[in-house]
Short mmCIF file of C-alpha atoms in Angstrom, two decimals:
data_model
loop_
_atom_site.label_atom_id
_atom_site.label_comp_id
_atom_site.label_asym_id
_atom_site.label_seq_id
_atom_site.Cartn_x
_atom_site.Cartn_y
_atom_site.Cartn_z
CA MET A 226 0.31 -0.27 0.03
CA THR A 227 1.07 3.30 -0.91
CA SER A 228 2.04 6.25 1.51
CA GLY A 229 -1.04 8.12 -0.33
CA SER A 230 -3.07 4.94 0.53
CA ASN A 231 -2.51 4.45 4.18
CA SER A 232 -3.33 8.23 4.73
CA SER A 233 -5.95 8.33 3.25
CA ALA A 234 -7.10 4.95 5.39
CA THR A 235 -6.29 7.01 8.25
CA SER A 236 -8.46 9.79 7.60
CA GLN A 237 -11.32 7.47 6.70
CA GLN A 238 -10.69 5.97 10.46
CA ALA A 239 -10.68 8.98 12.21
CA GLU A 240 -13.61 9.81 10.12
CA GLU A 241 -15.34 7.05 11.15
CA LEU A 242 -14.20 7.29 15.23
CA LEU A 243 -15.78 10.92 15.16
CA ALA A 244 -19.20 9.67 13.46
CA LEU A 245 -18.92 6.40 15.98
CA LEU A 246 -18.74 9.54 18.93
CA THR A 247 -21.22 11.71 17.36
CA LEU A 248 -23.81 9.02 18.13
CA ARG A 249 -22.31 7.82 21.11
CA PHE A 250 -23.80 11.71 22.09
CA THR A 251 -26.79 11.50 20.53
CA PRO A 252 -29.78 11.31 22.79
CA GLN A 253 -31.83 8.70 22.47
CA LEU A 254 -28.95 6.22 20.94
CA GLY A 255 -28.05 3.94 22.97
CA SER A 256 -25.59 0.92 22.19
CA ARG A 257 -28.31 -1.78 20.29
CA ARG A 258 -29.42 0.97 18.70
CA ILE A 259 -25.95 2.88 17.03
CA GLU A 260 -25.08 -0.90 16.21
CA ASN A 261 -28.27 -1.28 14.30
CA LEU A 262 -27.18 1.68 12.41
CA CYS A 263 -24.25 0.51 11.23
CA GLN A 264 -25.04 -2.26 10.62
CA ARG A 265 -27.74 -0.80 8.31
CA PHE A 266 -25.68 1.99 6.98
CA GLY A 267 -22.08 -0.12 6.83
CA SER A 268 -21.13 2.49 9.05
CA ALA A 269 -21.27 5.58 11.74
CA TRP A 270 -20.58 7.78 9.12
CA ALA A 271 -22.72 6.67 6.46
CA ALA A 272 -26.07 6.47 9.25
CA LEU A 273 -25.16 10.42 9.94
CA ASN A 274 -25.47 11.28 6.67
CA ALA A 275 -28.17 9.10 5.58
CA PRO A 276 -32.34 11.02 5.09
CA LEU A 277 -34.32 10.77 7.28
CA THR A 278 -36.22 8.17 4.68
CA GLU A 279 -33.84 5.85 5.23
CA LEU A 280 -32.95 6.11 8.85
CA ARG A 281 -36.89 5.42 9.27
CA HIS A 282 -36.55 1.60 8.60
CA THR A 283 -34.37 1.35 11.08
CA PRO A 284 -34.29 -1.61 13.37
CA GLY A 285 -35.19 0.29 16.81
CA LEU A 286 -35.35 4.04 16.46
CA ASP A 287 -38.39 5.45 17.10
CA ALA A 288 -39.00 9.61 16.75
CA LYS A 289 -37.77 10.89 19.42
CA SER A 290 -34.39 8.85 18.82
CA LEU A 291 -34.51 10.05 14.69
CA ALA A 292 -34.76 13.40 16.25
CA GLY A 293 -31.19 13.80 17.67
CA ILE A 294 -29.06 12.21 14.02
CA GLY A 295 -27.08 14.53 12.37
CA THR A 296 -27.96 17.79 15.15
CA ALA A 297 -25.24 20.00 15.52
CA LYS A 298 -24.95 19.43 19.65
CA PRO A 299 -24.11 15.76 19.54
CA ALA A 300 -21.33 16.98 16.82
CA GLN A 301 -19.74 19.19 18.98
CA GLN A 302 -19.66 17.70 21.88
CA ALA A 303 -17.20 14.38 19.79
CA GLU A 304 -14.80 16.52 19.29
CA ALA A 305 -14.47 18.30 22.88
CA GLU A 306 -14.38 15.42 24.03
CA LEU A 307 -11.44 14.28 21.31
CA GLY A 308 -9.67 17.62 22.91
CA LYS A 309 -9.77 16.42 26.27
CA LEU A 310 -8.55 12.36 25.07
CA GLU A 311 -5.58 13.79 24.14
CA ARG A 312 -4.98 16.15 27.62
CA GLU A 313 -5.75 13.06 29.49
CA GLY A 314 -3.63 10.73 26.52
CA VAL A 315 -7.14 8.40 27.19
CA THR A 316 -7.79 6.55 23.75
CA LEU A 317 -10.48 6.00 21.93
CA LEU A 318 -11.25 2.97 20.20
CA GLY A 319 -14.20 2.65 17.64
CA ARG A 320 -16.65 -0.27 16.80
CA GLY A 321 -15.80 -2.25 13.79
CA LEU A 322 -11.57 0.02 13.59
CA PRO A 323 -8.00 -1.49 14.06
CA GLY A 324 -7.40 -1.80 18.62
CA TYR A 325 -11.54 -2.70 19.15
CA PRO A 326 -11.40 -5.90 20.76
CA ALA A 327 -13.14 -8.37 18.96
CA ALA A 328 -14.17 -10.27 22.07
CA LEU A 329 -17.14 -7.90 22.14
CA ASP A 330 -18.79 -9.23 19.30
CA SER A 331 -20.25 -11.76 21.33
CA LEU A 332 -22.81 -9.01 22.43
CA GLY A 333 -25.88 -8.04 20.68
CA ASP A 334 -25.23 -4.20 22.33
CA PRO A 335 -21.17 -3.68 21.55
CA PRO A 336 -20.00 -0.06 22.93
CA ALA A 337 -20.18 1.81 19.68
CA VAL A 338 -16.57 3.66 20.89
CA LEU A 339 -14.33 3.12 24.26
CA TRP A 340 -12.52 5.16 26.71
CA VAL A 341 -9.42 2.95 27.61
CA LEU A 342 -6.30 4.53 30.06
CA GLY A 343 -3.26 1.83 29.23
CA PRO A 344 -2.41 -0.53 27.36
CA LEU A 345 -4.48 -3.09 26.31
CA PRO A 346 -3.85 -6.84 25.25
CA ASP A 347 -5.36 -8.62 22.82
CA LEU A 348 -8.78 -9.56 23.26
CA PRO A 349 -9.75 -11.90 20.24
CA THR A 350 -13.01 -13.48 20.33
CA VAL A 351 -12.13 -15.98 22.92
CA PRO A 352 -9.33 -14.60 25.09
CA ARG A 353 -7.00 -16.08 27.92
CA ALA A 354 -9.01 -13.18 30.01
CA VAL A 355 -11.38 -14.89 33.09
CA GLY A 356 -13.72 -12.14 34.63
CA VAL A 357 -13.30 -12.52 38.29
CA VAL A 358 -16.67 -10.82 40.42
CA GLY A 359 -18.25 -11.59 43.95
CA THR A 360 -19.61 -9.42 46.61
CA ARG A 361 -18.12 -6.05 48.26
CA ALA A 362 -18.87 -8.19 51.63
CA ALA A 363 -16.38 -10.70 51.56
CA SER A 364 -15.88 -12.79 53.69
CA PRO A 365 -11.97 -13.64 55.11
CA HIS A 366 -11.92 -17.09 53.35
CA ALA A 367 -13.07 -15.64 49.83
CA LEU A 368 -11.05 -12.72 49.78
CA ALA A 369 -8.08 -15.02 50.69
CA LEU A 370 -8.88 -17.33 48.33
CA THR A 371 -9.87 -15.24 45.37
CA ARG A 372 -6.22 -13.59 45.83
CA LYS A 373 -5.01 -16.96 45.32
CA ILE A 374 -6.65 -18.43 42.19
CA ALA A 375 -5.87 -14.30 41.03
CA ALA A 376 -2.26 -14.91 41.41
CA ASP A 377 -1.81 -17.92 40.06
CA LEU A 378 -4.16 -16.70 37.05
CA ALA A 379 -1.58 -14.16 36.45
CA ARG A 380 1.62 -16.61 36.71
CA SER A 381 -0.13 -18.82 34.30
CA ASP A 382 -0.26 -15.80 31.66
CA VAL A 383 -4.69 -15.11 31.69
CA THR A 384 -5.34 -11.78 31.83
CA VAL A 385 -8.05 -11.09 35.11
CA ILE A 386 -10.56 -8.75 34.55
CA SER A 387 -12.81 -7.47 37.25
CA GLY A 388 -15.22 -4.60 38.21
CA LEU A 389 -12.80 -2.25 40.48
CA ALA A 390 -15.18 -2.19 43.35
CA ARG A 391 -14.24 -3.46 47.11
CA GLY A 392 -14.56 -7.07 48.23
CA ILE A 393 -13.72 -9.89 45.67
CA ASP A 394 -12.92 -7.25 42.59
CA THR A 395 -9.95 -5.10 44.84
CA ALA A 396 -8.72 -8.39 46.16
CA ALA A 397 -8.53 -10.17 42.09
CA HIS A 398 -6.50 -7.29 41.07
CA SER A 399 -4.40 -6.23 43.51
CA ALA A 400 -3.51 -9.62 43.76
CA SER A 401 -3.00 -10.46 39.99
CA THR A 402 -0.53 -7.25 39.55
CA GLU A 403 1.08 -8.22 42.30
CA ALA A 404 1.93 -11.71 40.75
CA GLY A 405 2.87 -9.58 37.72
CA GLY A 406 0.53 -9.75 35.15
CA LEU A 407 -2.40 -8.10 33.07
CA SER A 408 -5.44 -6.89 35.05
CA ILE A 409 -7.89 -5.25 33.59
CA GLY A 410 -10.26 -2.75 35.35
CA ILE A 411 -13.66 -2.27 33.72
CA LEU A 412 -15.47 0.79 35.20
CA GLY A 413 -19.21 1.98 35.70
CA SER A 414 -17.90 5.95 35.77
CA ALA A 415 -15.10 7.70 33.63
CA VAL A 416 -11.52 6.16 33.76
CA ASN A 417 -10.14 8.85 35.03
CA MET A 418 -13.21 9.13 37.75
CA ILE A 419 -11.65 6.15 39.91
CA TYR A 420 -14.49 4.71 42.77
CA PRO A 421 -13.74 3.42 44.60
CA HIS A 422 -11.39 6.42 45.58
CA GLU A 423 -9.58 4.19 47.74
CA ASN A 424 -8.57 1.93 44.95
CA THR A 425 -7.01 5.10 43.31
CA ALA A 426 -3.61 3.89 43.84
CA LEU A 427 -4.61 0.72 42.33
CA ALA A 428 -6.36 2.04 39.22
CA GLN A 429 -2.99 3.05 38.50
CA LYS A 430 -1.59 -0.38 38.29
CA LEU A 431 -4.40 -1.69 35.58
CA THR A 432 -5.56 -1.12 32.21
CA LEU A 433 -9.01 0.78 32.00
CA ILE A 434 -12.09 0.19 30.14
CA SER A 435 -15.08 2.63 30.38
CA GLU A 436 -18.54 2.87 27.84
CA TYR A 437 -18.52 6.33 29.46
CA PRO A 438 -17.29 9.86 28.38
CA LEU A 439 -14.38 11.57 30.24
CA GLY A 440 -15.31 12.88 33.49
CA THR A 441 -18.77 10.50 33.89
CA GLY A 442 -19.30 9.51 37.23
CA PRO A 443 -20.31 6.52 39.06
CA ALA A 444 -23.94 5.84 38.83
CA THR A 445 -26.19 3.21 40.30
CA HIS A 446 -27.28 1.89 36.91
CA HIS A 447 -23.79 1.85 35.24
CA PHE A 448 -22.57 -0.97 37.34
CA PRO A 449 -25.43 -4.22 35.95
CA ILE A 450 -24.75 -2.73 32.40
CA ARG A 451 -20.94 -2.36 32.45
CA ASN A 452 -21.01 -6.02 33.63
CA ARG A 453 -21.90 -7.08 30.35
CA LEU A 454 -18.20 -5.99 29.26
CA ILE A 455 -16.65 -7.91 32.33
CA ALA A 456 -18.79 -10.58 30.75
CA ALA A 457 -17.51 -10.27 27.23
CA LEU A 458 -14.07 -9.93 26.88
CA SER A 459 -13.70 -12.93 29.17
CA ALA A 460 -13.48 -16.52 28.62
CA ALA A 461 -14.65 -17.51 31.16
CA THR A 462 -16.50 -15.33 34.59
CA LEU A 463 -15.03 -16.65 37.98
CA VAL A 464 -17.84 -15.85 40.91
CA VAL A 465 -16.36 -16.26 43.81
CA GLU A 466 -19.50 -15.24 46.48
CA GLY A 467 -22.54 -13.06 45.37
CA GLU A 468 -26.15 -13.44 46.86
CA TRP A 469 -29.23 -14.50 45.25
CA LYS A 470 -29.99 -11.69 43.00
CA SER A 471 -26.62 -9.40 42.48
CA GLY A 472 -24.10 -8.05 40.35
CA SER A 473 -22.21 -11.36 39.90
CA LEU A 474 -24.78 -13.34 38.76
CA ILE A 475 -26.09 -10.91 36.32
CA THR A 476 -21.66 -10.81 35.05
CA ALA A 477 -22.48 -14.70 35.05
CA THR A 478 -26.22 -14.26 32.78
CA HIS A 479 -24.09 -12.69 30.58
CA ALA A 480 -21.39 -14.84 30.07
CA LEU A 481 -23.59 -17.40 29.25
CA GLU A 482 -25.81 -15.09 27.12
CA CYS A 483 -22.04 -14.87 25.22
CA GLY A 484 -21.33 -18.72 24.78
CA ARG A 485 -18.47 -18.07 27.84
CA THR A 486 -17.93 -20.37 30.81
CA VAL A 487 -19.06 -19.80 33.95
CA PHE A 488 -17.10 -20.73 37.00
CA ALA A 489 -18.46 -20.80 40.93
CA VAL A 490 -16.96 -20.98 44.03
CA PRO A 491 -18.93 -23.28 46.67
CA GLY A 492 -19.06 -21.29 50.09
CA LEU A 493 -20.80 -22.94 53.63
CA ALA A 494 -23.93 -23.64 53.61
CA GLY A 495 -26.99 -21.00 54.76
CA ASP A 496 -24.56 -18.04 54.05
CA PRO A 497 -26.02 -15.68 51.50
CA ARG A 498 -23.19 -14.55 50.00
CA ALA A 499 -22.49 -18.64 48.65
CA ALA A 500 -26.81 -18.06 47.91
CA GLY A 501 -25.22 -16.99 44.22
CA PRO A 502 -22.31 -20.09 43.64
CA HIS A 503 -24.44 -22.77 44.93
CA ARG A 504 -27.14 -21.69 42.81
CA LEU A 505 -24.89 -21.03 39.20
CA ILE A 506 -23.23 -24.73 39.94
CA ARG A 507 -26.80 -26.23 40.73
CA ASP A 508 -27.03 -24.91 37.84
CA GLY A 509 -24.66 -26.60 35.51
CA ALA A 510 -21.71 -24.09 36.40
CA VAL A 511 -18.56 -25.49 36.66
CA LEU A 512 -17.31 -26.49 40.96
CA THR A 513 -13.70 -24.50 41.05
CA GLU A 514 -11.92 -24.64 44.56
CA ASN A 515 -8.32 -23.91 42.54
CA VAL A 516 -6.71 -22.20 39.54
CA GLN A 517 -6.14 -25.60 38.19
CA ASP A 518 -9.29 -26.46 37.82
CA ILE A 519 -10.52 -23.44 35.21
CA LEU A 520 -6.93 -23.83 33.42
CA ASN A 521 -8.42 -27.22 32.83
CA GLU A 522 -11.63 -27.17 32.09
CA MET A 523 -10.84 -23.92 29.00
CA GLY A 524 -7.63 -26.55 28.18
CA TRP A 525 -4.83 -23.92 29.22
CA GLY A 526 -2.39 -26.61 30.13
CA GLN A 527 -0.52 -26.45 34.04
CA ALA A 528 -0.72 -24.07 36.62
CA ARG A 529 2.56 -21.93 37.14
CA THR A 530 2.84 -21.48 40.58
CA ALA A 531 5.04 -19.34 42.50
CA PRO A 532 8.81 -21.00 43.02
CA LEU A 533 9.08 -21.84 46.85
CA PRO A 534 11.76 -20.08 48.53
CA ASP A 535 14.60 -21.89 50.00
CA LEU A 536 12.68 -23.24 53.26
CA PRO A 537 13.53 -25.89 55.90
CA PRO A 538 11.88 -29.23 54.90
CA ASP A 539 8.99 -28.96 57.39
CA GLN A 540 7.82 -25.72 56.37
CA ALA A 541 8.51 -26.25 52.93
CA ARG A 542 6.34 -28.99 52.51
CA VAL A 543 3.63 -27.09 54.00
CA LEU A 544 3.79 -24.24 52.14
CA ALA A 545 3.51 -26.77 49.12
CA ALA A 546 0.61 -28.44 50.67
CA LEU A 547 -0.93 -24.25 50.75
CA ASN A 548 -2.51 -24.62 47.43
CA ALA A 549 -6.07 -24.12 48.31
CA PRO A 550 -7.59 -22.99 52.03
CA SER A 551 -6.84 -25.63 53.82
CA THR A 552 -7.97 -26.57 57.95
CA LEU A 553 -4.92 -28.32 60.23
CA ASP A 554 -7.04 -31.48 59.34
CA SER A 555 -6.81 -31.36 55.96
CA LEU A 556 -2.39 -30.21 56.33
CA GLN A 557 -1.83 -33.02 58.75
CA ALA A 558 -2.86 -35.32 56.75
CA SER A 559 -0.96 -33.52 53.39
CA THR A 560 2.38 -33.36 54.92
CA GLY A 561 2.32 -36.29 57.30
CA LEU A 562 3.66 -34.00 60.27
CA GLY A 563 2.60 -34.19 63.95
CA LEU A 564 0.23 -31.55 64.94
CA SER A 565 3.19 -29.46 67.33
CA GLU A 566 5.72 -29.54 63.98
CA LEU A 567 2.64 -28.53 62.06
CA GLN A 568 1.45 -25.92 64.14
CA THR A 569 5.31 -24.44 64.79
CA ALA A 570 6.06 -24.89 60.70
CA LEU A 571 2.88 -22.44 60.15
CA VAL A 572 3.96 -19.75 63.08
CA MET A 573 7.16 -19.07 61.14
CA LEU A 574 5.38 -19.27 58.14
CA GLN A 575 3.61 -16.35 59.26
CA LEU A 576 6.00 -14.52 60.58
CA GLN A 577 7.97 -14.63 57.78
CA GLY A 578 4.33 -13.48 55.22
CA MET A 579 4.33 -16.61 53.48
CA ALA A 580 0.64 -18.11 55.13
CA GLU A 581 -2.42 -16.70 57.19
CA GLU A 582 -5.20 -18.04 59.19
CA VAL A 583 -8.19 -16.46 57.81
CA GLY A 584 -11.78 -17.86 59.25
CA GLY A 585 -10.05 -21.19 60.71
CA ARG A 586 -8.26 -21.67 57.69
CA TRP A 587 -4.78 -21.90 56.06
CA VAL A 588 -4.00 -19.50 53.18
CA ARG A 589 -0.60 -18.99 51.32
CA ARG A 590 -0.26 -15.13 50.90
#
């Protein structure tokens, strides 16, 4: 291709991106209606320049949604947003343009544009990524297990995706980045409006994605909508804890609609936080206790665990056995150590920051 052809293609892509952004700012046009327009006319640019007589035949559009197409204000807002993007160092990806994740093809209403802050990996139709979701009010056991699984996913070159919320989301993001992996946060606010505020430092270690313009704050109705992106951008979704009706189950439902695999961690009988995962398991979700359950189901090979440090034999044996939250009885059975030797080894590992007791079970830190 000649340099002139390259320049022409780049110019067309810029025009299409601006057209997509203009449609995004047009009142009464949601993601599904914009997708319908682009499918009918072949591009956002063509849809913006189509006569009203043709626009009327687009599925899902009514008089209110037609009224704003081609008006001046959305175009002005789009131009202004492009200027803000450059100042903030944020990338805008447009549906059908280079860089837009193919994984979102599984949605019936993919966002017309995505705001991205940070490096975005290739997310093909079935990405090597797992969405990890759960309640904000997670139990200590669930938080410890989430950290273990997320870290092991990261070491196994699996991208961890979550929503940057308190609880399970925060544990998944922090553990995966601490293990040296890539973690993506899907926000219910703009990428420059971090919520909750205490996760601002954590957000700087993530790649952030949003379908909301810069400066948009969090809103209750944004979060169920963003859950579909977590589901679609992941080959599988892991639900650690969540009540019967929760955002976690919404994400799992979206995952099934996208043809994705759903994993669920069993919890304590009678605990409301276990109701969601138990329901999913009854409905066919993969019962999950460790990262290998996920890797086996997805055909992604063996887990790459962190190398064990140089430790005395008893401590090394106990640390190796802590591949999942374990009771003293289960550790005795797996290590063959007496209770006194086992407890001494656990105390030494705890003092070195390698293990901790959470909710009556021992976990590797």
